[in-house]
Every structure is written in structure tokens, then in C-alpha cells.
Amino acid sequence: MEQTQCRTGQNTARHPVHRPGHPDLGNVKKVADNVTEQQVTILEATGHDLDDIADMAREIWPICFKSIISPDQIDYMLEMMYSPKTLANDLKEGVVYWRAVVDNGIVGYAALGPCEKMDKMKLHKLYVHPAWHGRGYGSLLLAQVEQYARSRGCRTLVLSVNRKNAAAITVYRKHGFEIVGELASEIGGGFVMDDFLMAKTVG
């Protein structure tokens, strides 16, 4: 996956969610794997960035999951997974978040955390705002996740994805993940997460 235009690092400044109308790509040079040179930066998130990540999730989820789960379940899961308390606790438990930033606005994010087995890590979240799909930003986020995982001695990345989310499953398969199981979990509120489990060897 092309990382030539990807810079990594930390920045504690708050970045708003980027909402492009019709971005001017006239001066944007296409590079390998559909990644564009548009000042895309992958930054490790800090506690100062959690509100921005939650704001982006609230924009993305109703768009991406409207045909997969009910609006009530979307609201329930957003509160469960993106409340300030939950996100702060993620950081305390060793979950690392990254932001994809273009022109000082967040266009996507990813989160990776430890598993019980030391040679595995779990990809908890990987999202790019639909307005920025098709430009390789998800690939850059995933490449950063994999690089970090390998540097920590991880041999296998695992994730769970809604079994009805065909688009996400296709993307993960494109990047080397395979379905290795199924899991249906009651999450409260009368709701169930019905997922495929996927895995990829990275080390």
C-alpha cells in the first residue's frame, strides 16, 4: 500500500471534521493505489482529539449503516462506543487512535488495541468519511495500523465486521483479511451485533 504521501506524528491541535462540497482535484496528482497527493497526514490521536473522532462517527454511521441496522441501534451503539468516557477508557487500556487529516480537517480515523494473546492485536475501528471515499485514505490508515502492529511484535490482526456490510468485507479482503468465524453478541437495549470475524497475518 502506497505510503509516500503519508506523514505520521502527533499534534494536539483540535481539527474539525472536513466536509468537502466538490473538492477541486485539478491540481491533485494521482499516485499508486489510488492515493492522491492532497496533504493527507496520518496522526496519532491524543485525548484532545477524541471529541473530533466522536463527531466524525456521528456523521459517518447514519450514512454507512442505514441499510444494515436500525436508526435506534445506530444511536445506541454510537453512545456505547463513542461517549467521552468510553473513548478515554480506550486510551487507558492501550487502544491507539489515528486520524487522517486533510487541510486541517479530519476525514477518517482508525483504532487498534491489544488482545489477550500477545501476538494478536484487534482493529477496532477503521472509517473514512463517505465524501472522501475512493482516494486511498483508508489504505493509508490501514497501512499505519499494520506498521504499528508489527513494531509491537504482532503477528495477526483481527477484526469484527457486520456480516451485512458487504462493502467493508470486500475492502478488508482486498487488503488480505479472511473470514475466520462468526459472532453474534447481545449488546444491551435489545440489540445484537451479528458479525463476521476476520484475520490477517502481518508478521
PDB file of N, CA and C in Angstrom, residues 104-143:
ATOM      1  N   ASN A 104      -6.299  20.467   7.423  1.00  0.00           N
ATOM      2  CA  ASN A 104      -6.651  20.738   8.826  1.00  0.00           C
ATOM      3  C   ASN A 104      -8.018  20.195   9.239  1.00  0.00           C
ATOM      4  N   GLY A 105      -8.591  19.308   8.445  1.00  0.00           N
ATOM      5  CA  GLY A 105      -9.859  18.686   8.818  1.00  0.00           C
ATOM      6  C   GLY A 105      -9.735  17.175   8.835  1.00  0.00           C
ATOM      7  N   ILE A 106     -10.411  16.533   9.765  1.00  0.00           N
ATOM      8  CA  ILE A 106     -10.367  15.074   9.867  1.00  0.00           C
ATOM      9  C   ILE A 106     -11.266  14.457   8.801  1.00  0.00           C
ATOM     10  N   VAL A 107     -10.726  13.499   8.051  1.00  0.00           N
ATOM     11  CA  VAL A 107     -11.503  12.810   7.027  1.00  0.00           C
ATOM     12  C   VAL A 107     -11.661  11.321   7.331  1.00  0.00           C
ATOM     13  N   GLY A 108     -10.961  10.810   8.352  1.00  0.00           N
ATOM     14  CA  GLY A 108     -11.077   9.407   8.712  1.00  0.00           C
ATOM     15  C   GLY A 108     -10.309   9.109   9.983  1.00  0.00           C
ATOM     16  N   TYR A 109     -10.503   7.895  10.489  1.00  0.00           N
ATOM     17  CA  TYR A 109      -9.816   7.504  11.723  1.00  0.00           C
ATOM     18  C   TYR A 109      -9.746   5.991  11.822  1.00  0.00           C
ATOM     19  N   ALA A 110      -8.827   5.522  12.657  1.00  0.00           N
ATOM     20  CA  ALA A 110      -8.670   4.091  12.917  1.00  0.00           C
ATOM     21  C   ALA A 110      -8.302   3.900  14.374  1.00  0.00           C
ATOM     22  N   ALA A 111      -8.581   2.711  14.900  1.00  0.00           N
ATOM     23  CA  ALA A 111      -8.242   2.393  16.290  1.00  0.00           C
ATOM     24  C   ALA A 111      -7.789   0.947  16.374  1.00  0.00           C
ATOM     25  N   LEU A 112      -6.687   0.727  17.088  1.00  0.00           N
ATOM     26  CA  LEU A 112      -6.086  -0.600  17.242  1.00  0.00           C
ATOM     27  C   LEU A 112      -5.789  -0.842  18.709  1.00  0.00           C
ATOM     28  N   GLY A 113      -6.104  -2.045  19.186  1.00  0.00           N
ATOM     29  CA  GLY A 113      -5.866  -2.345  20.587  1.00  0.00           C
ATOM     30  C   GLY A 113      -5.298  -3.730  20.804  1.00  0.00           C
ATOM     31  N   PRO A 114      -4.799  -3.991  22.012  1.00  0.00           N
ATOM     32  CA  PRO A 114      -4.217  -5.288  22.344  1.00  0.00           C
ATOM     33  C   PRO A 114      -5.281  -6.366  22.501  1.00  0.00           C
ATOM     34  N   CYS A 115      -4.862  -7.607  22.350  1.00  0.00           N
ATOM     35  CA  CYS A 115      -5.711  -8.769  22.613  1.00  0.00           C
ATOM     36  C   CYS A 115      -5.121  -9.544  23.789  1.00  0.00           C
ATOM     37  N   GLU A 116      -5.862 -10.546  24.261  1.00  0.00           N
ATOM     38  CA  GLU A 116      -5.362 -11.376  25.355  1.00  0.00           C
ATOM     39  C   GLU A 116      -4.089 -12.101  24.942  1.00  0.00           C
ATOM     40  N   LYS A 117      -4.039 -12.565  23.689  1.00  0.00           N
ATOM     41  CA  LYS A 117      -2.831 -13.211  23.189  1.00  0.00           C
ATOM     42  C   LYS A 117      -1.861 -12.137  22.727  1.00  0.00           C
ATOM     43  N   MET A 118      -0.632 -12.210  23.195  1.00  0.00           N
ATOM     44  CA  MET A 118       0.341 -11.152  22.973  1.00  0.00           C
ATOM     45  C   MET A 118       0.695 -10.966  21.500  1.00  0.00           C
ATOM     46  N   ASP A 119       0.531 -12.031  20.687  1.00  0.00           N
ATOM     47  CA  ASP A 119       0.922 -11.910  19.285  1.00  0.00           C
ATOM     48  C   ASP A 119      -0.232 -11.477  18.391  1.00  0.00           C
ATOM     49  N   LYS A 120      -1.354 -11.057  19.003  1.00  0.00           N
ATOM     50  CA  LYS A 120      -2.504 -10.578  18.241  1.00  0.00           C
ATOM     51  C   LYS A 120      -2.872  -9.169  18.674  1.00  0.00           C
ATOM     52  N   MET A 121      -3.411  -8.389  17.721  1.00  0.00           N
ATOM     53  CA  MET A 121      -3.987  -7.091  18.033  1.00  0.00           C
ATOM     54  C   MET A 121      -5.299  -6.970  17.272  1.00  0.00           C
ATOM     55  N   LYS A 122      -6.218  -6.157  17.815  1.00  0.00           N
ATOM     56  CA  LYS A 122      -7.541  -6.028  17.201  1.00  0.00           C
ATOM     57  C   LYS A 122      -7.730  -4.651  16.588  1.00  0.00           C
ATOM     58  N   LEU A 123      -8.150  -4.659  15.330  1.00  0.00           N
ATOM     59  CA  LEU A 123      -8.554  -3.426  14.665  1.00  0.00           C
ATOM     60  C   LEU A 123      -9.993  -3.132  15.082  1.00  0.00           C
ATOM     61  N   HIS A 124     -10.161  -2.162  15.964  1.00  0.00           N
ATOM     62  CA  HIS A 124     -11.485  -1.846  16.495  1.00  0.00           C
ATOM     63  C   HIS A 124     -12.301  -0.971  15.549  1.00  0.00           C
ATOM     64  N   LYS A 125     -11.632  -0.052  14.876  1.00  0.00           N
ATOM     65  CA  LYS A 125     -12.343   0.929  14.052  1.00  0.00           C
ATOM     66  C   LYS A 125     -11.484   1.304  12.852  1.00  0.00           C
ATOM     67  N   LEU A 126     -12.147   1.469  11.706  1.00  0.00           N
ATOM     68  CA  LEU A 126     -11.498   1.995  10.509  1.00  0.00           C
ATOM     69  C   LEU A 126     -12.578   2.633   9.644  1.00  0.00           C
ATOM     70  N   TYR A 127     -12.583   3.952   9.597  1.00  0.00           N
ATOM     71  CA  TYR A 127     -13.625   4.676   8.867  1.00  0.00           C
ATOM     72  C   TYR A 127     -13.029   5.858   8.121  1.00  0.00           C
ATOM     73  N   VAL A 128     -13.550   6.095   6.923  1.00  0.00           N
ATOM     74  CA  VAL A 128     -13.274   7.312   6.163  1.00  0.00           C
ATOM     75  C   VAL A 128     -14.620   7.921   5.802  1.00  0.00           C
ATOM     76  N   HIS A 129     -14.742   9.237   5.943  1.00  0.00           N
ATOM     77  CA  HIS A 129     -15.995   9.904   5.614  1.00  0.00           C
ATOM     78  C   HIS A 129     -16.357   9.610   4.160  1.00  0.00           C
ATOM     79  N   PRO A 130     -17.631   9.269   3.869  1.00  0.00           N
ATOM     80  CA  PRO A 130     -18.029   8.917   2.501  1.00  0.00           C
ATOM     81  C   PRO A 130     -17.660   9.965   1.455  1.00  0.00           C
ATOM     82  N   ALA A 131     -17.612  11.237   1.841  1.00  0.00           N
ATOM     83  CA  ALA A 131     -17.239  12.284   0.885  1.00  0.00           C
ATOM     84  C   ALA A 131     -15.797  12.151   0.414  1.00  0.00           C
ATOM     85  N   TRP A 132     -15.004  11.355   1.136  1.00  0.00           N
ATOM     86  CA  TRP A 132     -13.592  11.186   0.802  1.00  0.00           C
ATOM     87  C   TRP A 132     -13.253   9.752   0.412  1.00  0.00           C
ATOM     88  N   HIS A 133     -14.266   8.952   0.105  1.00  0.00           N
ATOM     89  CA  HIS A 133     -14.010   7.582  -0.335  1.00  0.00           C
ATOM     90  C   HIS A 133     -13.322   7.581  -1.707  1.00  0.00           C
ATOM     91  N   GLY A 134     -12.611   6.506  -1.979  1.00  0.00           N
ATOM     92  CA  GLY A 134     -12.023   6.310  -3.292  1.00  0.00           C
ATOM     93  C   GLY A 134     -10.704   7.002  -3.522  1.00  0.00           C
ATOM     94  N   ARG A 135     -10.095   7.539  -2.473  1.00  0.00           N
ATOM     95  CA  ARG A 135      -8.831   8.254  -2.644  1.00  0.00           C
ATOM     96  C   ARG A 135      -7.672   7.580  -1.921  1.00  0.00           C
ATOM     97  N   GLY A 136      -7.926   6.402  -1.368  1.00  0.00           N
ATOM     98  CA  GLY A 136      -6.842   5.656  -0.748  1.00  0.00           C
ATOM     99  C   GLY A 136      -6.560   5.997   0.694  1.00  0.00           C
ATOM    100  N   TYR A 137      -7.386   6.846   1.315  1.00  0.00           N
ATOM    101  CA  TYR A 137      -7.118   7.241   2.696  1.00  0.00           C
ATOM    102  C   TYR A 137      -7.319   6.075   3.663  1.00  0.00           C
ATOM    103  N   GLY A 138      -8.295   5.221   3.368  1.00  0.00           N
ATOM    104  CA  GLY A 138      -8.477   4.033   4.194  1.00  0.00           C
ATOM    105  C   GLY A 138      -7.270   3.115   4.117  1.00  0.00           C
ATOM    106  N   SER A 139      -6.690   2.998   2.924  1.00  0.00           N
ATOM    107  CA  SER A 139      -5.492   2.175   2.754  1.00  0.00           C
ATOM    108  C   SER A 139      -4.324   2.732   3.555  1.00  0.00           C
ATOM    109  N   LEU A 140      -4.206   4.059   3.587  1.00  0.00           N
ATOM    110  CA  LEU A 140      -3.135   4.674   4.362  1.00  0.00           C
ATOM    111  C   LEU A 140      -3.322   4.431   5.853  1.00  0.00           C
ATOM    112  N   LEU A 141      -4.551   4.565   6.327  1.00  0.00           N
ATOM    113  CA  LEU A 141      -4.820   4.289   7.742  1.00  0.00           C
ATOM    114  C   LEU A 141      -4.495   2.839   8.077  1.00  0.00           C
ATOM    115  N   LEU A 142      -4.924   1.925   7.206  1.00  0.00           N
ATOM    116  CA  LEU A 142      -4.673   0.510   7.464  1.00  0.00           C
ATOM    117  C   LEU A 142      -3.182   0.197   7.411  1.00  0.00           C
ATOM    118  N   ALA A 143      -2.464   0.828   6.501  1.00  0.00           N
ATOM    119  CA  ALA A 143      -1.015   0.625   6.438  1.00  0.00           C
ATOM    120  C   ALA A 143      -0.345   1.094   7.721  1.00  0.00           C
TER     121      ALA A 143
END
